[in-house]
Short mmCIF file of C-alpha atoms in Angstrom, two decimals:
data_model
loop_
_atom_site.label_atom_id
_atom_site.label_comp_id
_atom_site.label_asym_id
_atom_site.label_seq_id
_atom_site.Cartn_x
_atom_site.Cartn_y
_atom_site.Cartn_z
CA MET U 1 30.94 120.48 137.76
CA GLU U 2 30.89 118.66 133.99
CA GLU U 3 33.69 116.37 134.72
CA LEU U 4 32.05 115.02 137.79
CA LEU U 5 28.94 114.61 136.18
CA GLY U 6 31.13 112.60 133.49
CA ALA U 7 32.76 110.61 136.36
CA LEU U 8 29.40 109.35 138.07
CA GLY U 9 28.26 108.37 134.76
CA ASP U 10 24.50 108.12 133.64
CA PRO U 11 22.38 109.83 136.21
CA VAL U 12 18.97 107.75 136.66
CA THR U 13 15.95 108.83 134.51
CA ASP U 14 13.25 106.30 136.45
CA PRO U 15 12.98 106.72 140.15
CA GLU U 16 11.28 102.80 140.09
CA GLU U 17 13.71 101.11 137.98
CA GLU U 18 16.35 102.31 139.94
CA ALA U 19 14.42 100.92 142.88
CA PHE U 20 14.23 97.48 141.60
CA LEU U 21 17.63 97.60 140.42
CA VAL U 22 19.26 98.58 144.16
CA PHE U 23 17.11 95.86 145.80
CA SER U 24 18.35 93.28 142.80
CA GLN U 25 21.59 93.12 145.18
CA ALA U 26 22.80 90.56 146.92
CA ILE U 27 21.70 92.13 150.47
CA PRO U 28 23.26 91.14 153.71
CA SER U 29 21.00 90.72 156.87
CA ARG U 30 21.63 93.73 159.31
CA SER U 31 19.11 93.95 161.17
CA LEU U 32 18.17 97.74 161.58
CA GLY U 33 21.60 98.31 161.46
CA PHE U 34 23.07 99.82 164.91
CA VAL U 35 26.51 99.04 165.47
CA SER U 36 25.55 98.57 168.52
CA SER U 37 22.31 99.31 170.62
CA LYS U 38 23.76 98.68 173.90
CA ALA U 39 26.86 99.68 173.99
CA THR U 40 26.92 103.85 175.39
CA LEU U 41 30.49 104.51 174.46
CA LEU U 42 31.66 102.80 170.90
CA GLU U 43 35.86 103.28 169.82
CA LEU U 44 35.81 103.85 166.54
CA THR U 45 38.78 103.97 163.78
CA VAL U 46 37.97 106.45 160.98
CA ALA U 47 39.41 108.44 158.51
CA GLY U 48 42.52 107.28 160.57
CA ARG U 49 41.90 109.24 163.69
CA ASP U 50 40.57 107.08 167.08
CA LEU U 51 37.18 108.17 168.51
CA SER U 52 35.48 107.93 171.28
CA ILE U 53 31.27 108.27 171.13
CA HIS U 54 29.19 108.23 173.54
CA GLN U 55 25.05 106.37 171.95
CA SER U 56 22.37 106.56 174.44
CA PRO U 57 20.94 103.13 174.41
CA THR U 58 18.43 104.01 176.45
CA LEU U 59 16.78 106.72 174.59
CA LEU U 60 16.83 104.81 171.67
CA SER U 61 14.63 102.71 173.57
CA SER U 62 12.06 105.81 174.86
CA ASN U 63 8.59 106.30 173.89
CA ARG U 64 9.55 109.95 172.85
CA LYS U 65 7.39 110.71 169.40
CA GLU U 66 9.40 112.44 167.74
CA GLY U 67 11.83 110.10 167.00
CA THR U 68 15.08 108.63 168.49
CA THR U 69 16.93 107.00 166.03
CA GLY U 70 19.35 109.73 166.22
CA ALA U 71 20.80 108.62 169.74
CA VAL U 72 22.95 105.85 167.84
CA VAL U 73 25.45 104.87 165.93
CA TRP U 74 23.75 103.58 162.22
CA SER U 75 26.10 101.76 160.60
CA VAL U 76 26.72 103.35 157.25
CA THR U 77 27.84 106.54 159.33
CA PRO U 78 31.49 105.21 159.67
CA LEU U 79 31.85 103.81 156.26
CA PHE U 80 30.38 106.78 154.69
CA ALA U 81 32.97 108.72 156.97
CA GLU U 82 35.68 106.98 155.92
CA TRP U 83 34.60 107.44 151.71
CA ILE U 84 33.22 110.72 152.50
CA ALA U 85 36.94 111.77 154.07
CA SER U 86 39.01 110.33 151.81
CA ASN U 87 40.11 112.01 148.01
CA ASN U 88 37.30 110.85 146.53
CA VAL U 89 35.55 112.02 143.03
CA LEU U 90 33.79 114.84 144.71
CA ALA U 91 37.79 116.11 146.68
CA LYS U 92 39.35 115.43 143.69
CA TYR U 93 36.57 118.60 141.02
CA GLY U 94 37.07 120.97 144.43
CA PHE U 95 33.85 120.25 146.28
CA LEU U 96 34.92 119.29 149.31
CA SER U 97 37.67 121.82 149.32
CA SER U 98 39.20 124.23 152.02
CA GLU U 99 36.94 127.02 150.91
CA ALA U 100 34.15 124.82 150.99
CA ILE U 101 30.91 125.01 153.75
CA ILE U 102 29.17 121.61 154.08
CA LEU U 103 25.92 120.32 156.19
CA GLU U 104 24.64 117.33 156.88
CA LEU U 105 21.00 117.05 157.89
CA GLY U 106 20.42 114.57 160.96
CA CYS U 107 23.66 114.82 161.93
CA GLY U 108 22.99 112.04 165.50
CA VAL U 109 24.54 112.62 168.44
CA ALA U 110 27.95 111.14 167.18
CA GLY U 111 29.11 113.55 165.18
CA ILE U 112 31.21 111.21 163.24
CA VAL U 113 30.90 112.63 159.72
CA ALA U 114 31.69 116.05 160.75
CA LEU U 115 34.81 115.08 163.11
CA SER U 116 35.73 113.24 159.84
CA LEU U 117 35.32 115.07 157.28
CA ALA U 118 35.50 118.91 158.77
CA PRO U 119 39.72 118.64 159.12
CA GLN U 120 39.32 118.95 155.06
CA VAL U 121 37.30 122.33 154.82
CA LYS U 122 36.59 125.55 155.90
CA LYS U 123 33.24 124.99 157.99
CA TYR U 124 31.18 122.15 158.91
CA VAL U 125 27.59 122.47 159.71
CA ALA U 126 25.87 119.42 161.96
CA THR U 127 22.17 119.63 162.69
CA ASP U 128 20.06 118.10 164.15
CA GLN U 129 16.82 118.01 166.58
CA ASP U 130 16.79 119.83 169.81
CA TYR U 131 17.41 115.87 172.42
CA VAL U 132 20.18 115.20 169.40
CA LEU U 133 22.64 118.61 170.31
CA LYS U 134 23.53 117.98 173.83
CA LEU U 135 25.85 114.15 173.17
CA LEU U 136 26.78 115.49 170.48
CA LYS U 137 28.02 118.36 171.66
CA GLN U 138 30.10 116.34 174.28
CA ASN U 139 31.62 113.84 171.48
CA LEU U 140 32.51 116.75 169.81
CA ALA U 141 34.29 118.62 172.11
CA GLU U 142 36.03 115.38 173.31
CA ASN U 143 37.73 114.55 169.85
CA PHE U 144 38.34 118.29 169.66
CA PRO U 145 39.12 118.79 173.06
CA GLU U 146 42.18 120.87 172.64
CA LYS U 147 39.67 123.27 170.67
CA ALA U 148 36.24 123.84 172.15
CA ILE U 149 35.13 126.98 171.57
CA PRO U 150 31.99 128.37 173.68
CA HIS U 151 29.25 130.09 172.28
CA THR U 152 26.58 131.24 174.00
CA LYS U 153 23.10 130.58 173.05
CA ARG U 154 20.19 133.44 171.78
CA LYS U 155 17.35 133.20 173.72
CA GLN U 156 13.70 132.93 171.67
CA SER U 157 12.12 135.60 171.24
CA SER U 158 8.82 133.80 171.30
CA LYS U 159 7.96 130.38 172.01
CA LYS U 160 5.78 130.20 169.19
CA ALA U 161 8.09 130.84 167.43
CA LYS U 162 8.61 127.70 165.20
CA SER U 163 9.98 128.53 161.93
CA THR U 164 12.57 130.66 163.21
CA ARG U 165 13.92 128.09 165.63
CA LEU U 166 17.51 128.32 164.36
CA LYS U 167 20.28 129.21 166.34
CA GLU U 168 23.45 128.92 166.88
CA ASP U 169 25.48 126.96 169.72
CA ASP U 170 28.55 125.92 170.89
CA THR U 171 31.81 126.06 168.00
CA ILE U 172 34.15 122.94 167.74
CA SER U 173 37.06 123.82 165.90
CA ASN U 174 35.30 124.51 162.59
CA ILE U 175 32.65 122.53 163.58
CA GLU U 176 29.11 124.88 164.41
CA THR U 177 26.30 122.76 165.75
CA LEU U 178 22.68 123.97 164.45
CA LEU U 179 19.17 122.85 165.41
CA LEU U 180 16.77 122.20 162.42
CA ASP U 181 13.81 119.97 162.65
CA TRP U 182 12.50 118.90 159.08
CA GLU U 183 8.74 119.48 160.15
CA LEU U 184 9.28 122.96 162.00
CA ASP U 185 12.29 125.15 161.21
CA SER U 186 12.63 127.29 158.44
CA VAL U 187 16.18 126.89 156.66
CA ALA U 188 15.82 130.96 155.02
CA THR U 189 17.99 132.06 157.92
CA ILE U 190 20.45 129.63 156.95
CA PRO U 191 22.98 132.73 155.18
CA ARG U 192 22.88 133.95 158.22
CA PHE U 193 24.52 131.63 160.61
CA LEU U 194 26.89 131.43 158.21
CA GLY U 195 28.36 135.63 157.65
CA GLN U 196 26.50 135.68 154.34
CA GLN U 197 24.01 137.34 152.27
CA GLN U 198 20.89 136.33 151.46
CA ALA U 199 19.78 135.06 148.64
CA SER U 200 17.68 138.14 146.96
CA GLY U 201 21.34 140.10 147.88
CA ASP U 202 24.31 140.25 145.19
CA GLN U 203 24.39 137.17 143.10
CA ASP U 204 28.21 137.45 142.93
CA ASP U 205 29.02 136.83 146.94
CA PRO U 206 27.96 132.79 148.33
CA VAL U 207 25.57 132.06 150.14
CA GLY U 208 24.29 128.27 150.98
CA VAL U 209 26.60 125.41 151.00
CA ASP U 210 28.75 123.64 148.85
CA VAL U 211 28.12 119.92 150.10
CA LEU U 212 24.78 118.87 151.35
CA ILE U 213 24.81 115.23 153.66
CA ALA U 214 22.71 113.09 155.20
CA CYS U 215 23.28 109.77 156.40
CA ASP U 216 20.93 107.04 157.29
CA CYS U 217 17.94 109.88 157.28
CA ILE U 218 15.20 107.39 155.45
CA TYR U 219 13.22 104.77 156.89
CA ASN U 220 9.65 105.54 157.20
CA ASP U 221 7.11 107.16 154.63
CA ALA U 222 6.24 110.15 157.67
CA LEU U 223 9.54 111.72 156.73
CA ILE U 224 10.31 111.55 153.15
CA GLU U 225 8.01 114.89 152.29
CA PRO U 226 9.78 116.94 155.37
CA PHE U 227 13.72 115.52 154.32
CA VAL U 228 13.49 115.68 150.47
CA THR U 229 11.52 119.61 151.25
CA THR U 230 14.21 120.88 152.94
CA CYS U 231 17.15 119.69 151.28
CA ALA U 232 15.36 121.46 148.04
CA GLN U 233 15.14 124.21 150.00
CA ILE U 234 18.52 124.66 151.06
CA CYS U 235 20.20 123.56 147.53
CA ARG U 236 17.27 126.64 146.58
CA LEU U 237 19.92 128.98 148.92
CA ARG U 238 22.07 128.28 146.44
CA SER U 239 22.51 131.88 143.88
CA THR U 240 22.19 130.91 140.30
CA SER U 241 25.41 132.86 139.26
CA LYS U 242 27.23 131.30 137.12
CA THR U 243 30.27 132.24 139.87
CA GLN U 244 29.24 129.79 142.12
CA LYS U 245 28.64 125.51 140.88
CA PRO U 246 25.04 124.44 142.75
CA THR U 247 25.39 122.56 146.26
CA ILE U 248 25.62 118.50 145.60
CA CYS U 249 22.97 117.00 148.07
CA ILE U 250 24.86 113.60 149.35
CA VAL U 251 21.96 110.12 150.03
CA ALA U 252 24.04 107.72 151.89
CA GLN U 253 21.98 104.75 153.29
CA GLN U 254 21.41 100.99 154.80
CA ILE U 255 19.18 99.92 151.73
CA ARG U 256 16.02 97.92 154.17
CA SER U 257 12.46 98.68 152.98
CA PHE U 258 12.03 98.95 149.16
CA GLU U 259 8.73 100.70 149.54
CA VAL U 260 10.14 103.09 151.59
CA PHE U 261 13.76 103.79 149.01
CA GLU U 262 10.96 103.90 145.87
CA SER U 263 8.74 106.66 147.69
CA TRP U 264 11.82 108.14 148.40
CA LEU U 265 13.76 108.55 145.40
CA LYS U 266 10.52 109.03 143.57
CA ALA U 267 9.66 112.24 145.48
CA PHE U 268 13.97 113.02 145.43
CA HIS U 269 13.91 112.62 141.35
CA TRP U 270 10.91 115.38 141.46
CA SER U 271 13.18 117.99 141.69
CA PHE U 272 16.82 116.79 141.33
CA ASP U 273 18.75 115.28 139.21
CA VAL U 274 20.50 112.20 140.54
CA TRP U 275 22.89 109.64 139.92
CA ARG U 276 24.01 106.49 142.16
CA VAL U 277 27.73 106.40 143.19
CA PRO U 278 29.09 103.52 140.89
CA ASP U 279 31.15 100.97 142.68
CA GLU U 280 34.65 102.36 141.76
CA LEU U 281 34.16 105.14 142.95
CA ILE U 282 33.63 104.41 146.74
CA ILE U 283 35.58 102.27 149.15
CA ASP U 284 34.54 98.30 148.96
CA ALA U 285 32.59 98.49 151.94
CA LEU U 286 29.65 100.36 150.17
CA LYS U 287 30.13 98.80 146.85
CA ALA U 288 27.36 96.41 145.25
CA ASN U 289 25.78 93.80 147.43
CA SER U 290 26.71 95.18 150.73
CA GLY U 291 23.89 96.81 151.81
CA PHE U 292 25.10 100.94 150.73
CA VAL U 293 23.65 103.02 148.59
CA ILE U 294 24.95 106.26 148.01
CA HIS U 295 23.02 108.81 145.39
CA VAL U 296 24.44 112.33 144.25
CA GLY U 297 21.65 114.77 143.26
CA ILE U 298 22.16 118.46 142.09
CA LEU U 299 18.91 120.38 142.47
CA ARG U 300 17.05 121.00 138.34
CA GLU U 301 16.99 124.29 136.53
CA GLU U 302 13.27 124.99 136.82
CA SER U 303 13.74 124.14 140.56
CA ARG U 304 16.41 127.21 141.36
CA PRO U 305 15.54 130.47 141.91
CA ALA U 306 16.00 132.17 138.92
CA VAL U 307 18.28 135.23 138.12
#
């Protein structure tokens, strides 16, 4: 862990100053940042793999009150996937090894990060709201057609049991999909979903995930509190046993609103020690003045469960 933090450089100590520095860059005009808001099929090459990705412009433009942004591919996603699947600083120091378990928040219909990174890790869990999962599973299956493994969904015991809505879905290769709504779902059942001991069990047994990924999930104030809370809860699943590294939280985003970014960073910094990934550790398309930024967070000691 010390080697990784040394490579990342100085942590963010003042969220307001960090927001000022990020928005002092020459930010290209990218509108909202869709790859395409009209195409129903995208042909992309990411991390050396040709991908055919279905998306839903119709759903994007619908009036669904719970949100529609996951229906299409956003510009930062293939760029982030290219970087995270490369021999980057996290891979160098063992956080993206063949034994690693990765969980992504707000993966969207495309599954591009999952498809790019999954071949390098033990297990990849792609999570999002229910409206995303059907098209997500189609994209995963069509890009891993020979490895699709059907899995029967578990029936919910009660429609009112919103806190236990997490459920198993189809498994594609070593990619699993999981329903996770930040405002409705508890993360407490994630260890059981992963086949692990609960956090109250033997602290030498692995619990939780090694890396938590969120790619372009922060775009309005209403999402900040549930997003940060969910990140902290998932990272808190990891035992404080000295035999386990803490969960690394990676947040990639397009730079849009100063107010939203600053509010997110203040909330995130409250629970996490935070680093901005420096230019020398990322690909050219994500460096300063690109309009994108990546931060790494590690849950603060005082926010972790007691040993």
